[in-house]
């Protein structure tokens, strides 16, 4: 086991934060636009309850999904993979496969909770 924990590289934030923020906004916007198309209402006429039932669970669902995607980006870009591999080896942390499996489990649990809420936002 490692005695000294090295700080996470800044590149992690440079990949994760834009994915989390911009992807979350895009995900919620896409769902809201889908609602307007399904219901045939303008965006400014969406009831508050429906907007919240679609938007809030979508944001919660996006968090583990964005981490899955960010890990994928960190592995697919060779320079970023080298930085991630160095961090993992210095800190005796889980590798890519273990992290993805854990995030998939979390995503599944979150999806079980959030997807019914999103669907109810479309139905109500």
Short mmCIF file of N, CA and C in Angstrom, two decimals:
data_model
loop_
_atom_site.label_atom_id
_atom_site.label_comp_id
_atom_site.label_asym_id
_atom_site.label_seq_id
_atom_site.Cartn_x
_atom_site.Cartn_y
_atom_site.Cartn_z
N UNK A 1 0.84 -1.18 0.00
CA UNK A 1 0.00 0.00 0.00
C UNK A 1 0.88 1.24 0.00
N UNK A 2 0.40 2.29 -0.55
CA UNK A 2 1.16 3.52 -0.71
C UNK A 2 0.99 4.39 0.54
N UNK A 3 2.10 4.93 1.05
CA UNK A 3 2.05 5.77 2.24
C UNK A 3 1.58 7.18 1.93
N UNK A 4 2.01 7.71 0.79
CA UNK A 4 1.71 9.10 0.44
C UNK A 4 0.72 9.12 -0.72
N UNK A 5 -0.38 9.82 -0.53
CA UNK A 5 -1.35 9.98 -1.61
C UNK A 5 -0.96 11.19 -2.44
N UNK A 6 -0.78 10.97 -3.72
CA UNK A 6 -0.49 12.06 -4.63
C UNK A 6 -1.80 12.69 -5.08
N UNK A 7 -1.82 14.01 -5.25
CA UNK A 7 -3.07 14.65 -5.69
C UNK A 7 -3.44 14.20 -7.10
N UNK A 8 -4.74 14.23 -7.38
CA UNK A 8 -5.19 13.87 -8.72
C UNK A 8 -4.67 14.91 -9.71
N UNK A 9 -4.28 14.45 -10.89
CA UNK A 9 -3.82 15.39 -11.91
C UNK A 9 -4.93 16.35 -12.32
N UNK A 10 -4.55 17.57 -12.65
CA UNK A 10 -5.50 18.60 -13.04
C UNK A 10 -6.26 18.19 -14.31
N UNK A 11 -5.62 17.37 -15.12
CA UNK A 11 -6.27 16.95 -16.36
C UNK A 11 -7.57 16.21 -16.08
N UNK A 12 -7.69 15.56 -14.94
CA UNK A 12 -8.94 14.90 -14.58
C UNK A 12 -10.08 15.92 -14.55
N UNK A 13 -9.83 17.06 -13.92
CA UNK A 13 -10.86 18.10 -13.86
C UNK A 13 -11.14 18.68 -15.23
N UNK A 14 -10.09 18.81 -16.05
CA UNK A 14 -10.27 19.38 -17.39
C UNK A 14 -11.09 18.48 -18.30
N UNK A 15 -11.14 17.20 -17.99
CA UNK A 15 -11.96 16.27 -18.76
C UNK A 15 -13.33 16.10 -18.11
N UNK A 16 -13.36 15.92 -16.80
CA UNK A 16 -14.60 15.59 -16.11
C UNK A 16 -15.56 16.77 -16.02
N UNK A 17 -15.08 17.95 -15.65
CA UNK A 17 -15.99 19.08 -15.46
C UNK A 17 -16.75 19.48 -16.72
N UNK A 18 -16.08 19.66 -17.87
CA UNK A 18 -16.87 19.99 -19.06
C UNK A 18 -17.87 18.91 -19.44
N UNK A 19 -17.45 17.66 -19.28
CA UNK A 19 -18.36 16.55 -19.59
C UNK A 19 -19.57 16.59 -18.67
N UNK A 20 -19.32 16.82 -17.40
CA UNK A 20 -20.40 16.86 -16.42
C UNK A 20 -21.34 18.04 -16.68
N UNK A 21 -20.79 19.23 -16.81
CA UNK A 21 -21.61 20.43 -16.92
C UNK A 21 -22.26 20.56 -18.30
N UNK A 22 -21.44 20.54 -19.34
CA UNK A 22 -21.99 20.73 -20.69
C UNK A 22 -22.86 19.54 -21.12
N UNK A 23 -22.41 18.35 -20.78
CA UNK A 23 -23.20 17.16 -21.11
C UNK A 23 -24.52 17.14 -20.37
N UNK A 24 -24.49 17.54 -19.09
CA UNK A 24 -25.72 17.58 -18.30
C UNK A 24 -26.73 18.57 -18.88
N UNK A 25 -26.24 19.74 -19.26
CA UNK A 25 -27.13 20.72 -19.87
C UNK A 25 -27.69 20.21 -21.20
N UNK A 26 -26.84 19.57 -21.99
CA UNK A 26 -27.29 19.04 -23.28
C UNK A 26 -28.30 17.92 -23.08
N UNK A 27 -28.07 17.06 -22.10
CA UNK A 27 -28.96 15.93 -21.82
C UNK A 27 -30.34 16.43 -21.39
N UNK A 28 -30.37 17.37 -20.46
CA UNK A 28 -31.65 17.91 -19.99
C UNK A 28 -32.36 18.67 -21.11
N UNK A 29 -31.61 19.46 -21.86
CA UNK A 29 -32.21 20.20 -22.97
C UNK A 29 -32.81 19.27 -24.00
N UNK A 30 -32.11 18.19 -24.31
CA UNK A 30 -32.62 17.22 -25.28
C UNK A 30 -33.91 16.57 -24.78
N UNK A 31 -33.95 16.25 -23.49
CA UNK A 31 -35.18 15.65 -22.94
C UNK A 31 -36.34 16.64 -22.94
N UNK A 32 -36.05 17.89 -22.61
CA UNK A 32 -37.11 18.92 -22.61
C UNK A 32 -37.62 19.14 -24.03
N UNK A 33 -36.71 19.20 -24.99
CA UNK A 33 -37.13 19.36 -26.38
C UNK A 33 -37.93 18.14 -26.85
N UNK A 34 -37.54 16.96 -26.40
CA UNK A 34 -38.31 15.76 -26.74
C UNK A 34 -39.72 15.87 -26.17
N UNK A 35 -39.84 16.37 -24.95
CA UNK A 35 -41.16 16.55 -24.33
C UNK A 35 -42.01 17.51 -25.16
N UNK A 36 -41.40 18.62 -25.60
CA UNK A 36 -42.17 19.58 -26.40
C UNK A 36 -42.64 18.97 -27.71
N UNK A 37 -41.84 18.10 -28.30
CA UNK A 37 -42.22 17.44 -29.55
C UNK A 37 -43.32 16.39 -29.31
N UNK A 38 -43.18 15.62 -28.23
CA UNK A 38 -44.16 14.58 -27.93
C UNK A 38 -45.51 15.19 -27.59
N UNK A 39 -45.49 16.24 -26.78
CA UNK A 39 -46.73 16.87 -26.33
C UNK A 39 -47.24 17.96 -27.27
N UNK A 40 -46.39 18.45 -28.16
CA UNK A 40 -46.81 19.50 -29.08
C UNK A 40 -47.05 20.83 -28.41
N UNK A 41 -46.26 21.13 -27.37
CA UNK A 41 -46.38 22.41 -26.66
C UNK A 41 -45.09 23.20 -26.82
N UNK A 42 -45.19 24.52 -26.78
CA UNK A 42 -43.96 25.32 -26.81
C UNK A 42 -43.18 25.16 -25.50
N UNK A 43 -41.88 25.42 -25.56
CA UNK A 43 -41.04 25.23 -24.37
C UNK A 43 -41.48 26.07 -23.19
N UNK A 44 -41.95 27.27 -23.44
CA UNK A 44 -42.36 28.13 -22.32
C UNK A 44 -43.71 27.72 -21.73
N UNK A 45 -44.38 26.73 -22.32
CA UNK A 45 -45.67 26.27 -21.80
C UNK A 45 -45.55 24.94 -21.04
N UNK A 46 -44.33 24.47 -20.82
CA UNK A 46 -44.15 23.22 -20.07
C UNK A 46 -44.52 23.47 -18.61
N UNK A 47 -45.40 22.65 -18.06
CA UNK A 47 -45.75 22.81 -16.64
C UNK A 47 -44.51 22.60 -15.75
N UNK A 48 -44.45 23.33 -14.65
CA UNK A 48 -43.30 23.23 -13.75
C UNK A 48 -43.07 21.82 -13.24
N UNK A 49 -44.14 21.13 -12.88
CA UNK A 49 -44.01 19.77 -12.37
C UNK A 49 -43.36 18.85 -13.41
N UNK A 50 -43.81 18.95 -14.64
CA UNK A 50 -43.24 18.12 -15.70
C UNK A 50 -41.77 18.47 -15.94
N UNK A 51 -41.48 19.74 -15.95
CA UNK A 51 -40.10 20.17 -16.15
C UNK A 51 -39.17 19.66 -15.05
N UNK A 52 -39.65 19.70 -13.82
CA UNK A 52 -38.84 19.21 -12.70
C UNK A 52 -38.72 17.68 -12.73
N UNK A 53 -39.81 16.99 -13.08
CA UNK A 53 -39.77 15.52 -13.14
C UNK A 53 -38.86 15.03 -14.28
N UNK A 54 -38.68 15.84 -15.27
CA UNK A 54 -37.78 15.47 -16.36
C UNK A 54 -36.36 15.94 -16.07
N UNK A 55 -36.21 17.20 -15.68
CA UNK A 55 -34.88 17.80 -15.55
C UNK A 55 -34.05 17.34 -14.37
N UNK A 56 -34.62 17.31 -13.18
CA UNK A 56 -33.83 16.96 -11.99
C UNK A 56 -33.34 15.52 -12.00
N UNK A 57 -34.21 14.53 -12.27
CA UNK A 57 -33.68 13.17 -12.34
C UNK A 57 -32.69 12.98 -13.49
N UNK A 58 -32.88 13.72 -14.58
CA UNK A 58 -31.95 13.62 -15.70
C UNK A 58 -30.55 14.10 -15.28
N UNK A 59 -30.51 15.17 -14.51
CA UNK A 59 -29.21 15.66 -14.02
C UNK A 59 -28.55 14.64 -13.10
N UNK A 60 -29.34 14.05 -12.21
CA UNK A 60 -28.80 13.04 -11.30
C UNK A 60 -28.31 11.82 -12.09
N UNK A 61 -29.07 11.42 -13.08
CA UNK A 61 -28.69 10.29 -13.91
C UNK A 61 -27.44 10.59 -14.73
N UNK A 62 -27.25 11.84 -15.12
CA UNK A 62 -26.11 12.21 -15.94
C UNK A 62 -24.79 12.11 -15.18
N UNK A 63 -24.78 12.27 -13.88
CA UNK A 63 -23.53 12.27 -13.12
C UNK A 63 -22.74 10.97 -13.32
N UNK A 64 -23.29 9.80 -13.02
CA UNK A 64 -22.48 8.59 -13.26
C UNK A 64 -22.22 8.34 -14.75
N UNK A 65 -23.16 8.74 -15.61
CA UNK A 65 -22.95 8.56 -17.03
C UNK A 65 -21.78 9.42 -17.52
N UNK A 66 -21.67 10.64 -17.00
CA UNK A 66 -20.56 11.51 -17.41
C UNK A 66 -19.23 10.98 -16.90
N UNK A 67 -19.22 10.37 -15.72
CA UNK A 67 -17.99 9.79 -15.21
C UNK A 67 -17.57 8.58 -16.04
N UNK A 68 -18.53 7.78 -16.49
CA UNK A 68 -18.23 6.67 -17.40
C UNK A 68 -17.60 7.20 -18.69
N UNK A 69 -18.21 8.22 -19.25
CA UNK A 69 -17.71 8.80 -20.49
C UNK A 69 -16.34 9.45 -20.30
N UNK A 70 -16.16 10.15 -19.18
CA UNK A 70 -14.87 10.80 -18.90
C UNK A 70 -13.75 9.77 -18.76
N UNK A 71 -14.03 8.67 -18.08
CA UNK A 71 -13.04 7.60 -17.96
C UNK A 71 -12.67 7.06 -19.34
N UNK A 72 -13.66 6.94 -20.19
CA UNK A 72 -13.42 6.45 -21.54
C UNK A 72 -12.50 7.41 -22.31
N UNK A 73 -12.76 8.70 -22.18
CA UNK A 73 -11.91 9.70 -22.83
C UNK A 73 -10.49 9.63 -22.28
N UNK A 74 -10.36 9.49 -20.96
CA UNK A 74 -9.03 9.41 -20.35
C UNK A 74 -8.24 8.20 -20.85
N UNK A 75 -8.93 7.14 -21.20
CA UNK A 75 -8.25 5.93 -21.67
C UNK A 75 -7.97 5.99 -23.17
N UNK A 76 -8.87 6.58 -23.93
CA UNK A 76 -8.71 6.59 -25.39
C UNK A 76 -7.68 7.59 -25.90
N UNK A 77 -7.45 8.67 -25.17
CA UNK A 77 -6.45 9.66 -25.59
C UNK A 77 -5.11 9.25 -24.96
N UNK A 78 -4.13 8.88 -25.79
CA UNK A 78 -2.87 8.32 -25.27
C UNK A 78 -2.17 9.18 -24.21
N UNK A 79 -2.11 10.49 -24.42
CA UNK A 79 -1.44 11.36 -23.45
C UNK A 79 -2.17 11.36 -22.11
N UNK A 80 -3.48 11.37 -22.17
CA UNK A 80 -4.27 11.35 -20.94
C UNK A 80 -4.18 9.99 -20.26
N UNK A 81 -4.12 8.94 -21.06
CA UNK A 81 -4.00 7.59 -20.49
C UNK A 81 -2.70 7.44 -19.73
N UNK A 82 -1.64 8.00 -20.26
CA UNK A 82 -0.34 7.92 -19.58
C UNK A 82 -0.41 8.61 -18.22
N UNK A 83 -1.03 9.77 -18.17
CA UNK A 83 -1.17 10.50 -16.90
C UNK A 83 -2.03 9.69 -15.93
N UNK A 84 -3.14 9.14 -16.42
CA UNK A 84 -4.03 8.35 -15.57
C UNK A 84 -3.33 7.10 -15.06
N UNK A 85 -2.58 6.42 -15.92
CA UNK A 85 -1.86 5.22 -15.50
C UNK A 85 -0.82 5.53 -14.44
N UNK A 86 -0.12 6.64 -14.59
CA UNK A 86 0.86 7.04 -13.57
C UNK A 86 0.20 7.31 -12.23
N UNK A 87 -0.94 7.99 -12.26
CA UNK A 87 -1.67 8.28 -11.02
C UNK A 87 -2.14 6.99 -10.36
N UNK A 88 -2.68 6.08 -11.14
CA UNK A 88 -3.18 4.80 -10.61
C UNK A 88 -2.05 4.00 -9.98
N UNK A 89 -0.92 3.95 -10.65
CA UNK A 89 0.19 3.14 -10.13
C UNK A 89 0.82 3.78 -8.88
N UNK A 90 0.90 5.10 -8.83
CA UNK A 90 1.48 5.77 -7.65
C UNK A 90 0.59 5.63 -6.42
N UNK A 91 -0.73 5.58 -6.64
CA UNK A 91 -1.68 5.61 -5.52
C UNK A 91 -2.37 4.27 -5.27
N UNK A 92 -1.98 3.25 -5.97
CA UNK A 92 -2.58 1.92 -5.84
C UNK A 92 -4.11 2.05 -5.87
N UNK A 93 -4.60 2.59 -6.96
CA UNK A 93 -6.04 2.79 -7.16
C UNK A 93 -6.55 1.77 -8.16
N UNK A 94 -7.87 1.71 -8.28
CA UNK A 94 -8.49 0.84 -9.27
C UNK A 94 -8.16 1.33 -10.66
N UNK A 95 -8.01 0.40 -11.58
CA UNK A 95 -7.76 0.73 -12.97
C UNK A 95 -9.04 1.05 -13.71
N UNK A 96 -8.91 1.16 -15.03
CA UNK A 96 -10.03 1.54 -15.88
C UNK A 96 -11.19 0.55 -15.78
N UNK A 97 -10.92 -0.73 -15.93
CA UNK A 97 -11.98 -1.74 -15.96
C UNK A 97 -12.73 -1.77 -14.63
N UNK A 98 -12.00 -1.77 -13.53
CA UNK A 98 -12.64 -1.80 -12.21
C UNK A 98 -13.49 -0.55 -11.98
N UNK A 99 -12.97 0.60 -12.38
CA UNK A 99 -13.72 1.85 -12.22
C UNK A 99 -14.99 1.84 -13.06
N UNK A 100 -14.87 1.37 -14.30
CA UNK A 100 -16.03 1.33 -15.17
C UNK A 100 -17.10 0.37 -14.63
N UNK A 101 -16.67 -0.77 -14.11
CA UNK A 101 -17.63 -1.73 -13.56
C UNK A 101 -18.36 -1.13 -12.35
N UNK A 102 -17.63 -0.46 -11.48
CA UNK A 102 -18.26 0.17 -10.32
C UNK A 102 -19.23 1.26 -10.76
N UNK A 103 -18.82 2.07 -11.74
CA UNK A 103 -19.69 3.13 -12.23
C UNK A 103 -20.92 2.57 -12.95
N UNK A 104 -20.77 1.45 -13.64
CA UNK A 104 -21.92 0.82 -14.28
C UNK A 104 -22.95 0.36 -13.24
N UNK A 105 -22.47 -0.19 -12.14
CA UNK A 105 -23.38 -0.61 -11.07
C UNK A 105 -24.12 0.60 -10.49
N UNK A 106 -23.38 1.67 -10.22
CA UNK A 106 -23.99 2.89 -9.68
C UNK A 106 -24.99 3.45 -10.69
N UNK A 107 -24.61 3.46 -11.96
CA UNK A 107 -25.50 3.97 -13.01
C UNK A 107 -26.79 3.17 -13.06
N UNK A 108 -26.68 1.86 -12.91
CA UNK A 108 -27.87 1.01 -12.92
C UNK A 108 -28.82 1.32 -11.79
N UNK A 109 -28.28 1.51 -10.60
CA UNK A 109 -29.11 1.83 -9.43
C UNK A 109 -29.77 3.20 -9.61
N UNK A 110 -28.98 4.16 -10.06
CA UNK A 110 -29.52 5.51 -10.27
C UNK A 110 -30.59 5.49 -11.37
N UNK A 111 -30.35 4.70 -12.43
CA UNK A 111 -31.32 4.61 -13.51
C UNK A 111 -32.64 4.00 -13.04
N UNK A 112 -32.55 3.02 -12.15
CA UNK A 112 -33.78 2.42 -11.61
C UNK A 112 -34.64 3.43 -10.88
N UNK A 113 -34.01 4.41 -10.30
CA UNK A 113 -34.75 5.45 -9.57
C UNK A 113 -35.17 6.58 -10.50
N UNK A 114 -34.26 7.04 -11.35
CA UNK A 114 -34.49 8.25 -12.14
C UNK A 114 -35.34 8.04 -13.39
N UNK A 115 -35.16 6.93 -14.07
CA UNK A 115 -35.91 6.73 -15.33
C UNK A 115 -37.43 6.72 -15.11
N UNK A 116 -37.95 6.06 -14.07
CA UNK A 116 -39.40 6.15 -13.86
C UNK A 116 -39.87 7.58 -13.60
N UNK A 117 -39.05 8.38 -12.92
CA UNK A 117 -39.43 9.77 -12.68
C UNK A 117 -39.44 10.56 -13.98
N UNK A 118 -38.46 10.33 -14.84
CA UNK A 118 -38.41 11.02 -16.13
C UNK A 118 -39.61 10.62 -16.98
N UNK A 119 -39.92 9.34 -17.02
CA UNK A 119 -41.07 8.87 -17.79
C UNK A 119 -42.36 9.47 -17.24
N UNK A 120 -42.48 9.56 -15.91
CA UNK A 120 -43.69 10.17 -15.34
C UNK A 120 -43.80 11.64 -15.71
N UNK A 121 -42.66 12.31 -15.89
CA UNK A 121 -42.69 13.70 -16.36
C UNK A 121 -43.25 13.81 -17.76
N UNK A 122 -43.02 12.81 -18.59
CA UNK A 122 -43.58 12.80 -19.94
C UNK A 122 -45.06 12.45 -19.94
N UNK A 123 -45.47 11.59 -19.01
CA UNK A 123 -46.82 11.06 -19.01
C UNK A 123 -47.82 12.02 -18.35
N UNK A 124 -47.43 12.64 -17.27
CA UNK A 124 -48.37 13.51 -16.53
C UNK A 124 -48.83 14.71 -17.34
#
